[in-house]
mmCIF file of C-alpha atoms in Angstrom:
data_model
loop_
_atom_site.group_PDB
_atom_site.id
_atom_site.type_symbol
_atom_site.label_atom_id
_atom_site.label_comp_id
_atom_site.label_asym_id
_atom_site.label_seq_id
_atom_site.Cartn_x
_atom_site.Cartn_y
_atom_site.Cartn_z
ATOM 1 C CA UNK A 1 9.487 72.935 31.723
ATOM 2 C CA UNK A 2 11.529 74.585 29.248
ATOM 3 C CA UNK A 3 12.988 78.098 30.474
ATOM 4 C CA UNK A 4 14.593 80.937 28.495
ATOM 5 C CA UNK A 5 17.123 82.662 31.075
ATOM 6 C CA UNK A 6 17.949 86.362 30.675
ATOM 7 C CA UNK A 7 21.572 86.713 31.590
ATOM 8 C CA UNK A 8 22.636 83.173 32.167
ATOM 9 C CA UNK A 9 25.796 83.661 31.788
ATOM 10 C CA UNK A 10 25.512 85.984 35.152
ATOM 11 C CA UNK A 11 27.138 85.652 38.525
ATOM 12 C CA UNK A 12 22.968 84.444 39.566
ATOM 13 C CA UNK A 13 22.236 83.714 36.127
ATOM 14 C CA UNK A 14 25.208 80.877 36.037
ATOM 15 C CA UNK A 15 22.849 79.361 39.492
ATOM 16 C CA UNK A 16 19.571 79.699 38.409
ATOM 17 C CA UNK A 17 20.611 77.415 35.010
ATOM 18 C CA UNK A 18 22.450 74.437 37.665
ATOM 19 C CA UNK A 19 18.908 74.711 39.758
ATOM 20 C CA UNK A 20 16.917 74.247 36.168
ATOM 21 C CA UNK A 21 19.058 71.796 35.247
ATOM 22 C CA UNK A 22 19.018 69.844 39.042
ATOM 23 C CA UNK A 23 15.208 70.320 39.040
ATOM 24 C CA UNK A 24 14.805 68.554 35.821
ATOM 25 C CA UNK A 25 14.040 71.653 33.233
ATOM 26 C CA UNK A 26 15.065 72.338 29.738
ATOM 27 C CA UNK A 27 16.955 75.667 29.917
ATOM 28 C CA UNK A 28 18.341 78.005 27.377
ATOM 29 C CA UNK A 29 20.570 81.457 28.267
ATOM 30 C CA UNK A 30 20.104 84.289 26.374
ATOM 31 C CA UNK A 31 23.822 86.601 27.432
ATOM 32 C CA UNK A 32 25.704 89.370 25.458
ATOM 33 C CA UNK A 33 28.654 87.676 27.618
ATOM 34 C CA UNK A 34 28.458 83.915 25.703
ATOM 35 C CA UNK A 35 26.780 85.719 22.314
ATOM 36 C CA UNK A 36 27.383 88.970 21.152
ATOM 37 C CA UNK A 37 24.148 88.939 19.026
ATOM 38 C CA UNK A 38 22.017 88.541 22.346
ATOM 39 C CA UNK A 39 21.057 91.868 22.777
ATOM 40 C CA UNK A 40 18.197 92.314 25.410
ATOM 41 C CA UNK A 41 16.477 94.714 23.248
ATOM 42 C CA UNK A 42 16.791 92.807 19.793
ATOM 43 C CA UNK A 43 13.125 91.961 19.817
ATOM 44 C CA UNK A 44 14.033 89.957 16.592
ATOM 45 C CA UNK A 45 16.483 87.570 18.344
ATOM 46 C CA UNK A 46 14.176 87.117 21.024
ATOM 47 C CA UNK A 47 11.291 86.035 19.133
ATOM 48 C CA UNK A 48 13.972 83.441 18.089
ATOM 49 C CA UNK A 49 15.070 82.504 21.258
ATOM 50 C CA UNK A 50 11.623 82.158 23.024
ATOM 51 C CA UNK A 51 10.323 79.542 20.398
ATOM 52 C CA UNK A 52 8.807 76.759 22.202
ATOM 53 C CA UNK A 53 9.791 78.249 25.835
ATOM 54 C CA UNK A 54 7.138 77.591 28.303
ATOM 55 C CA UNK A 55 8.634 80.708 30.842
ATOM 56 C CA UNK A 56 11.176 83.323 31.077
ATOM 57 C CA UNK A 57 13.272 84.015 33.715
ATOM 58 C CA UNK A 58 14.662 87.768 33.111
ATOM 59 C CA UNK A 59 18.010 88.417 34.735
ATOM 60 C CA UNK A 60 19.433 90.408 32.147
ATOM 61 C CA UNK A 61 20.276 94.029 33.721
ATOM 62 C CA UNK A 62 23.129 96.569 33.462
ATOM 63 C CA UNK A 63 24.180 96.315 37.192
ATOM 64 C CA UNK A 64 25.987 98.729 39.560
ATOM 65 C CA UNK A 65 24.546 102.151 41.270
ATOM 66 C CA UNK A 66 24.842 104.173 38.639
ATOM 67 C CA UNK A 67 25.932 106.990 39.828
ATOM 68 C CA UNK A 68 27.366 108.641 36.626
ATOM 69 C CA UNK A 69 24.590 110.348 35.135
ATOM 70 C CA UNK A 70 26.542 110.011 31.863
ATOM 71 C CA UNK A 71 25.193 106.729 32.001
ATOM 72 C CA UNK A 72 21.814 106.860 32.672
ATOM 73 C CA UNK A 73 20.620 106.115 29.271
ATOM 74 C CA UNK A 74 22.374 103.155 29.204
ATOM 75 C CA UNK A 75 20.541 102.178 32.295
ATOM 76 C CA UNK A 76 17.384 102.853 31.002
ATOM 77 C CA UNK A 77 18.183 100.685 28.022
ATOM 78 C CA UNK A 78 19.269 97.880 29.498
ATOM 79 C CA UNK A 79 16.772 97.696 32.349
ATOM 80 C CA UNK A 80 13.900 99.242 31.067
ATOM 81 C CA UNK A 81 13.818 98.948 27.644
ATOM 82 C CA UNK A 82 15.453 95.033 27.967
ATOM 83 C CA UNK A 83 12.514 94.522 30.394
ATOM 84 C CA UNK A 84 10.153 95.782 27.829
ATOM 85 C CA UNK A 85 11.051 94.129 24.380
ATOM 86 C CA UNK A 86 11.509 90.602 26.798
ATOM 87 C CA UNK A 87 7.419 91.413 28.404
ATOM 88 C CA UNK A 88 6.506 92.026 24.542
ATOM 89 C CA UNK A 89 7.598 88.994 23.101
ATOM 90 C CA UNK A 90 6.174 86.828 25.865
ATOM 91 C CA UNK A 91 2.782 88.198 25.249
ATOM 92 C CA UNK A 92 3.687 87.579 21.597
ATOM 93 C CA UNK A 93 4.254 83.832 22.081
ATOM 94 C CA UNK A 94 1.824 83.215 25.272
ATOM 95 C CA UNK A 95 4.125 82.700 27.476
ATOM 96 C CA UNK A 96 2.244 82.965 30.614
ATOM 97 C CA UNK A 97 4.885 83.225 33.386
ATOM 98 C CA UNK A 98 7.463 85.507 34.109
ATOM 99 C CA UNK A 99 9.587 85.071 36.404
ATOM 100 C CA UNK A 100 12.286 88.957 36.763
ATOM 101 C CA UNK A 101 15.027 89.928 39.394
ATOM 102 C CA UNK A 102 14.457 93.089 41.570
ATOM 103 C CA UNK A 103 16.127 94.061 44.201
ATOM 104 C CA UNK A 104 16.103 95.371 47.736
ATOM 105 C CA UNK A 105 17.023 98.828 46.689
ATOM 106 C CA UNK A 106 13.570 99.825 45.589
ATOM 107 C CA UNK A 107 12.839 100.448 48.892
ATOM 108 C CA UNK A 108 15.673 103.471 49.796
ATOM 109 C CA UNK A 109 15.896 102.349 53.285
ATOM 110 C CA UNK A 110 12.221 101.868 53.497
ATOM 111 C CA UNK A 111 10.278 102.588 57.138
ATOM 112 C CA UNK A 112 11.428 102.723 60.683
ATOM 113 C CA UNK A 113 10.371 103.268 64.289
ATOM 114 C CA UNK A 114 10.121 107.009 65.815
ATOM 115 C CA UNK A 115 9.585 106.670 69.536
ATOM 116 C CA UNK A 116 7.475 109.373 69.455
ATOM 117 C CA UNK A 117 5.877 109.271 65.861
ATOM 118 C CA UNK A 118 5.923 105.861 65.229
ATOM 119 C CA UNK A 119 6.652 104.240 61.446
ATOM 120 C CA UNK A 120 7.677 106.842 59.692
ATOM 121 C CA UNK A 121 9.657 106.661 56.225
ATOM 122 C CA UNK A 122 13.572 106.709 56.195
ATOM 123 C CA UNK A 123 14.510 109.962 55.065
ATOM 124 C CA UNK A 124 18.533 110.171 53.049
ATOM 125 C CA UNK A 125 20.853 111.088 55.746
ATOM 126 C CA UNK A 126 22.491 114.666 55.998
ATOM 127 C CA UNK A 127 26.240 115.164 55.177
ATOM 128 C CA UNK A 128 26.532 117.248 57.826
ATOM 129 C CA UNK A 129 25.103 114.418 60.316
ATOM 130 C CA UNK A 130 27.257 112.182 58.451
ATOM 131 C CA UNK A 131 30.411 114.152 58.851
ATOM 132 C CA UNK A 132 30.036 114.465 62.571
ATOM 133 C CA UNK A 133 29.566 110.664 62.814
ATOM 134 C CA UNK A 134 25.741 110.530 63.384
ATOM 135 C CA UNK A 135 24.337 107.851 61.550
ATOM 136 C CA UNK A 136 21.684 106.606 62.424
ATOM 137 C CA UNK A 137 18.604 107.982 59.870
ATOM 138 C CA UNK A 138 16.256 110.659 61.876
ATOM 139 C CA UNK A 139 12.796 110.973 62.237
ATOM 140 C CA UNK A 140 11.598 113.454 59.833
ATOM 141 C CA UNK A 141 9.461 115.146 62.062
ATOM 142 C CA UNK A 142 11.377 115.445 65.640
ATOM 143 C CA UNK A 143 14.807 114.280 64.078
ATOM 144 C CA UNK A 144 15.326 111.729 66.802
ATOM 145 C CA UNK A 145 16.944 108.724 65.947
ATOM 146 C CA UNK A 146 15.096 105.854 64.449
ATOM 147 C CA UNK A 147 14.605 102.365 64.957
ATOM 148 C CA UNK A 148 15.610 99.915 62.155
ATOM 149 C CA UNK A 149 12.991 96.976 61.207
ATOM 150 C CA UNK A 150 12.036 94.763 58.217
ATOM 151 C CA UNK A 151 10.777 96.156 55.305
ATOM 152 C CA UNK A 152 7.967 94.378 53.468
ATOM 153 C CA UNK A 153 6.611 93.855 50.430
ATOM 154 C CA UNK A 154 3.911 96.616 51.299
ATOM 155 C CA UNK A 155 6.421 98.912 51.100
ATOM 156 C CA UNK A 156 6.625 101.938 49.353
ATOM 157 C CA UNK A 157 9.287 102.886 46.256
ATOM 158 C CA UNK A 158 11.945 105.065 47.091
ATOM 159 C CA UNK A 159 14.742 104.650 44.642
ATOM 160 C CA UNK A 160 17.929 106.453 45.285
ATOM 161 C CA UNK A 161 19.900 106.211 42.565
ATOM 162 C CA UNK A 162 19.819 104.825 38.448
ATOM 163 C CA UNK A 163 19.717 101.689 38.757
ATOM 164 C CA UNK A 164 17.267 101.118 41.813
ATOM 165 C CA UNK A 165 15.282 103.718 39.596
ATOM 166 C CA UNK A 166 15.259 100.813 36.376
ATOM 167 C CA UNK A 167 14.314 98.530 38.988
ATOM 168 C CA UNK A 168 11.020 100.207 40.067
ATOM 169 C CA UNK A 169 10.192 100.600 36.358
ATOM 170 C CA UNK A 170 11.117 96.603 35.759
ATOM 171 C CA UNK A 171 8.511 96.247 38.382
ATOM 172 C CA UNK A 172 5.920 98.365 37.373
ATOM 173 C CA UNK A 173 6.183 96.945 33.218
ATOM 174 C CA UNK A 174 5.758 93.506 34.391
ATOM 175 C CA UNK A 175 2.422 94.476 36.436
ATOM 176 C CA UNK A 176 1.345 96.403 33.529
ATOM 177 C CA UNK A 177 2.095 92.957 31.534
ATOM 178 C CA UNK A 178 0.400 90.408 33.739
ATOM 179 C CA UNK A 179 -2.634 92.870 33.816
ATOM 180 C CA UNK A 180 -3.170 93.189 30.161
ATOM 181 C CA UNK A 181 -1.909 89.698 29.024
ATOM 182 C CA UNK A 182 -3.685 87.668 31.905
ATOM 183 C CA UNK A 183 0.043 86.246 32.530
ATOM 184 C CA UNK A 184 1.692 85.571 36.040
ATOM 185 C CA UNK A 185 4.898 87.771 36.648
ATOM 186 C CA UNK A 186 6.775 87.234 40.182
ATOM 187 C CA UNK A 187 9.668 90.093 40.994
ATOM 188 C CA UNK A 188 12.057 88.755 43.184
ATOM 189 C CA UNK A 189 13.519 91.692 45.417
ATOM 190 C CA UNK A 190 16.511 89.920 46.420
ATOM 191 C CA UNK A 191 18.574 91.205 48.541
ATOM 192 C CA UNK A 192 22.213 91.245 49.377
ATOM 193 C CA UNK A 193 23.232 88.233 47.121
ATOM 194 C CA UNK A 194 26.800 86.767 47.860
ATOM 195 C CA UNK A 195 28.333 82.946 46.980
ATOM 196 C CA UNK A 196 31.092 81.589 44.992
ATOM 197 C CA UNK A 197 31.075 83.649 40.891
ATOM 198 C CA UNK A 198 30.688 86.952 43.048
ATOM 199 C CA UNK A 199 31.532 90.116 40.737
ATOM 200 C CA UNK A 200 33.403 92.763 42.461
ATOM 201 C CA UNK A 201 31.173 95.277 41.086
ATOM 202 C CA UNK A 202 28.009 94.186 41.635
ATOM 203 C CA UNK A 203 25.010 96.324 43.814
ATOM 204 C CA UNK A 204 24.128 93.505 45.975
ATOM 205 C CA UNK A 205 27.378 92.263 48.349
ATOM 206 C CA UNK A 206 30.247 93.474 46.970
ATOM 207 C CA UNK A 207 31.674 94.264 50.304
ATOM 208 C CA UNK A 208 32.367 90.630 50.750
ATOM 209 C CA UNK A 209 34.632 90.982 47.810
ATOM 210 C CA UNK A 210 36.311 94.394 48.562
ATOM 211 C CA UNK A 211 36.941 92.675 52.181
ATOM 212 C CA UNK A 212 38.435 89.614 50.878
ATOM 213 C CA UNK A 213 40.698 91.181 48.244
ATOM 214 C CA UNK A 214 42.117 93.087 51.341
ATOM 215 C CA UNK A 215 42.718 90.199 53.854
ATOM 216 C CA UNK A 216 44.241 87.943 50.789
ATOM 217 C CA UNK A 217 46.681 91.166 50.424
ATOM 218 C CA UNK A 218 47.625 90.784 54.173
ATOM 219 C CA UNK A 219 45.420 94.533 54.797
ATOM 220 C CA UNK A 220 42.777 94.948 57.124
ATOM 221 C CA UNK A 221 39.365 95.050 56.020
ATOM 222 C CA UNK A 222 38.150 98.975 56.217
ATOM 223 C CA UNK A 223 34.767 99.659 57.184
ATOM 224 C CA UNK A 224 32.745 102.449 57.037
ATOM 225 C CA UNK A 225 30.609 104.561 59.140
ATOM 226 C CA UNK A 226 30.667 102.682 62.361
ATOM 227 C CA UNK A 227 30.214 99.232 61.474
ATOM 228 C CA UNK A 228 26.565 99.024 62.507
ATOM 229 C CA UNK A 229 24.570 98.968 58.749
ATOM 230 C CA UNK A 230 22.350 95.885 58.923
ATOM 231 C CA UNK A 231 22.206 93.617 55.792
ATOM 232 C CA UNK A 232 21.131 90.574 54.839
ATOM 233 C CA UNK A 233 23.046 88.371 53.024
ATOM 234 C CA UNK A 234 21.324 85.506 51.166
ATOM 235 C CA UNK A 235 23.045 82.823 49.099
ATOM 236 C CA UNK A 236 23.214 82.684 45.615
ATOM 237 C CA UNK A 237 22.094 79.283 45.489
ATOM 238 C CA UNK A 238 19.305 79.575 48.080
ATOM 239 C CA UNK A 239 18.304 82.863 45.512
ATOM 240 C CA UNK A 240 18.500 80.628 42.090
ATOM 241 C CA UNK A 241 15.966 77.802 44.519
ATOM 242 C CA UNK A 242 14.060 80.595 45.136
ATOM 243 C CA UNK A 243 14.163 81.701 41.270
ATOM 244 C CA UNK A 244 12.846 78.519 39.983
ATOM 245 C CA UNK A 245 10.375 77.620 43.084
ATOM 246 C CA UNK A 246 8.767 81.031 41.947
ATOM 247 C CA UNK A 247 8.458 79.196 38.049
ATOM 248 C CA UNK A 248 5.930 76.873 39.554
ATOM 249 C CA UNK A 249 4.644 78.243 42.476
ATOM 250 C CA UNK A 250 1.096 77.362 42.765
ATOM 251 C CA UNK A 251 -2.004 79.977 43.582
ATOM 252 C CA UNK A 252 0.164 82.830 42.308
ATOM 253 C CA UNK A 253 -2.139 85.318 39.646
ATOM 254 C CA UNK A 254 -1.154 88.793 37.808
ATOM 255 C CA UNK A 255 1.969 90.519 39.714
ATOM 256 C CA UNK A 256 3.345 89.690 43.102
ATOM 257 C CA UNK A 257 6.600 91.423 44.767
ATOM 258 C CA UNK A 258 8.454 89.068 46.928
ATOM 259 C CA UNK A 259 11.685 89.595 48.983
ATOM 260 C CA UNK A 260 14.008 87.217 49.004
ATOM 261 C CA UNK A 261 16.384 87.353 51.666
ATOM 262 C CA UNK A 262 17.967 84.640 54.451
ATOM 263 C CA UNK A 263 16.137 86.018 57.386
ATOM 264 C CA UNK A 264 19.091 86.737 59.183
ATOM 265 C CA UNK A 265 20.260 90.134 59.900
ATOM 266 C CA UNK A 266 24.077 91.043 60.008
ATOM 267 C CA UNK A 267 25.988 94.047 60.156
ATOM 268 C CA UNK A 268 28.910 95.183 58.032
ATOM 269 C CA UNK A 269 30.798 95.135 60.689
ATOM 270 C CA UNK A 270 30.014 91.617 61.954
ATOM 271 C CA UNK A 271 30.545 90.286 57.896
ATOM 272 C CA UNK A 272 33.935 91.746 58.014
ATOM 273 C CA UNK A 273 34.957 90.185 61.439
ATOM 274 C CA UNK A 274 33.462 86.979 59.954
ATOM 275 C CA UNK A 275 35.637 86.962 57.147
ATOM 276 C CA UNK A 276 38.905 88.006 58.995
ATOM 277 C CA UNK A 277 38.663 85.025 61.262
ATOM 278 C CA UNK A 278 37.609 82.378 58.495
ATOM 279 C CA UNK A 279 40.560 83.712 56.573
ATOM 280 C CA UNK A 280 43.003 83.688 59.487
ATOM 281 C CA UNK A 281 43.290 87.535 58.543
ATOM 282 C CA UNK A 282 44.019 91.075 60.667
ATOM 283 C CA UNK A 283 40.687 92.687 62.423
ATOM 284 C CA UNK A 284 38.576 95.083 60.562
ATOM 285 C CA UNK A 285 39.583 98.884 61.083
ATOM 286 C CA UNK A 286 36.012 100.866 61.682
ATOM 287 C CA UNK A 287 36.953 103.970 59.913
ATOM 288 C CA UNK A 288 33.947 106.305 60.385
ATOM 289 C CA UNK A 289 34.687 107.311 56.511
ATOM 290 C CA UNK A 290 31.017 107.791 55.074
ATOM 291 C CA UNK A 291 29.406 108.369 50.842
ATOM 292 C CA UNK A 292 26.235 110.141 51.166
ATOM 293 C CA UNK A 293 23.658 108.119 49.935
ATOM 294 C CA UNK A 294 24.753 105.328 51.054
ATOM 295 C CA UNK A 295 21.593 103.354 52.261
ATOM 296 C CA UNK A 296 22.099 102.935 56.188
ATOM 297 C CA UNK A 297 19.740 99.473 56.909
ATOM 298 C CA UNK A 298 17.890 97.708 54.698
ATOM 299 C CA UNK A 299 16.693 94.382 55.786
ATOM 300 C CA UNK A 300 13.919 92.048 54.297
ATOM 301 C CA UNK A 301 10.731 90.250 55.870
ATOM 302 C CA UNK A 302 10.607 87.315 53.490
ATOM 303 C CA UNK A 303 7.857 85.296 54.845
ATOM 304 C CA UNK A 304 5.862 85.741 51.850
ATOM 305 C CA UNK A 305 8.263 84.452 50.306
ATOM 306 C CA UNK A 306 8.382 81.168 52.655
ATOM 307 C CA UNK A 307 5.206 81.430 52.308
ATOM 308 C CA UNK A 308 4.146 81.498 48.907
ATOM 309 C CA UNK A 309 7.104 79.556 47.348
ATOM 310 C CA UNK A 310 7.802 76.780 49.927
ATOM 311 C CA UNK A 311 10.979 77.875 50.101
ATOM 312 C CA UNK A 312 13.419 78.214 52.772
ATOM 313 C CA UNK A 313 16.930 79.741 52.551
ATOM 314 C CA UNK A 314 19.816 76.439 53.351
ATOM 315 C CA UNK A 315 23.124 78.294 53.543
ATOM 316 C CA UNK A 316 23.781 79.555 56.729
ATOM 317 C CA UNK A 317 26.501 83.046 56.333
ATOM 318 C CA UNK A 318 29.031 80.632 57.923
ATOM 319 C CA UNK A 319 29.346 78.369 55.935
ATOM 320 C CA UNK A 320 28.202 80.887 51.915
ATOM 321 C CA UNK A 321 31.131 83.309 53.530
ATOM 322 C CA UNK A 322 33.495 80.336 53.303
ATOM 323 C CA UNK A 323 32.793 79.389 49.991
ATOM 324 C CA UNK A 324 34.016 82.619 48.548
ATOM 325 C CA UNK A 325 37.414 81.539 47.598
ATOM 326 C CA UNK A 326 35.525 79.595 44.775
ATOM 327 C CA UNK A 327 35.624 81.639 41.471
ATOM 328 C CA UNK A 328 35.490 85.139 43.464
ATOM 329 C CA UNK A 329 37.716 86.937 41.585
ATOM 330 C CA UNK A 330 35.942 87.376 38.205
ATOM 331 C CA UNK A 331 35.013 90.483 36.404
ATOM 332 C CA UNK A 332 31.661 92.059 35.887
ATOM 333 C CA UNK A 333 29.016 90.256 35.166
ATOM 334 C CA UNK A 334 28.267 90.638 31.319
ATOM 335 C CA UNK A 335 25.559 92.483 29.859
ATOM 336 C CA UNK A 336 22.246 90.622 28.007
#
């Protein structure tokens, strides 16, 4: 199969093309970072670059949380509009799969348990909770504390900031797409992505990276809150299988969300531990310190995934948390 790849030149991007290129496909990466003329929204240069592609696999994105509202625009642009002028040209050249990254924050923090009420959706967290070292999310309705659990694909949006806000409208064009070209687009929510190429800015794990810059300096790792935020960490390479097993997935029609995510849950608390021992480093220091908005737990039910795919995560957090020291230290991912 030959595959045009949105940000190739990306910290998953730089993955997905070794998987292509291990599974036998003809690849081709379309990055701002290896050719300034790639822009995402130059629908010109991508009518060039999609000649004779049989798929596209858009990972192009301006990452980060965008918290800057100075920025939002540029969000938009990247995200959205990229996502739109890519969708445009593949119904321009027939390209009938479409393969985009999502992510895990399109959910907020997603749905818990209420002892009393139930599932109930995770409202944000209060500063004033917050600041008196409460953390757990409360039931909207009796304010006890609720129970954590996976979120699925069923799910409803709750973006809580830019760029989980460009996400949902990724989503949401490549239904549209699918619907009205008869193609077959597959978002892949992943979720906390971490591996050897890691950025130090990026949305998904960069705690891994902000830990390991502080044990290599001799510090302590600092975590926030109380330790206790449950994650999951997934491999970049088990994410770029997943990437390309979602290229050829069989049975698969119009728009399907999947999460992508190891199966295992972890805490921050538990990573940082984790990484002070492999690294023959000082203990973590909990420091209660808290930034509202912060998502408390967000952890994915990705047996759809298994499911659907035939794919199964290989890199256990042992063993992907040792493999950081490999080409950790780069800068942002660049910009397609």
């Amino acid at each position: 199969m030959r595959v045009l790849v949105t940000g190739g030149a990306g910290f998953i991007g730089s993955a997905v093309l070794r998987a292509l290129a291990a599974g036998g496909h003809r690849s081709t990466s379309y990055d701002l970072a290896t050719d300034p003329r790639d822009d995402i929204v130059d629908v010109d240069r991508l009518r060039a670059a999609t000649a004779g592609q049989d798929a596209i696999i858009h990972l192009a994105a301006k990452v980060g949380l965008g918290v800057d509202l100075s920025d939002l625009d540029g969000y938009a642009r990247h995200n959205d509009l990229g996502t739109a002028a890519v969708l445009r040209v593949a119904a321009e050249r027939s390209i009938g799969r479409v393969v985009l990254a999502s992510s895990m924050v399109v959910y907020g923090e997603g749905t818990a348990q209420c002892p009393q009420h139930g599932t109930v959706p995770v409202p944000p967290r209060t500063e004033d909770d917050l600041a008196r070292g409460m953390f757990e999310p409360r039931c909207p309705r009796c304010a006890e504390p609720l129970r954590p659990g996976l979120v699925a694909e069923d799910t409803g949006f709750d973006p809580r900031n830019v760029y989980a806000a460009t996400k949902v409208q990724t989503e949401q064009l490549a239904a549209i797409w699918a619907r009205e070209s008869g193609g077959t687009a597959v978002g892949l929510r992943y979720h906390n992505v971490y591996g050897p190429g890691l950025p130090r800015d990026t949305p998904y794990a960069g705690v891994a990276a902000i830990f390991r810059s502080a044990l290599l300096a001799g510090r302590a790792p600092s975590v926030f809150e109380d330790g206790g935020q449950r994650r999951d960490f997934v491999h970049v390479d088990d994410v770029a299988a997943a990437t390309v097993a979602a290229l050829q997935a069989p049975g698969l029609t119009g728009y399907t969300a999947l999460n992508i995510g190891s199966g295992t849950i972890t805490t921050i608390g538990e990573v940082a531990a984790r990484m002070a021992m492999i690294m023959n480093g000082p203990a973590p220091v909990i420091t209660g310190h808290y930034r509202l908005g912060d998502v408390r737990h967000i952890t994915a039910d990705s047996s759809a995934a298994r499911r659907l795919l035939d794919w199964r995560p290989q890199v256990t957090l042992e063993q992907g948390l040792a493999t950081l020291d490999q080409g950790l230290d780069q800068g942002p991912a660049g910009l397609a």
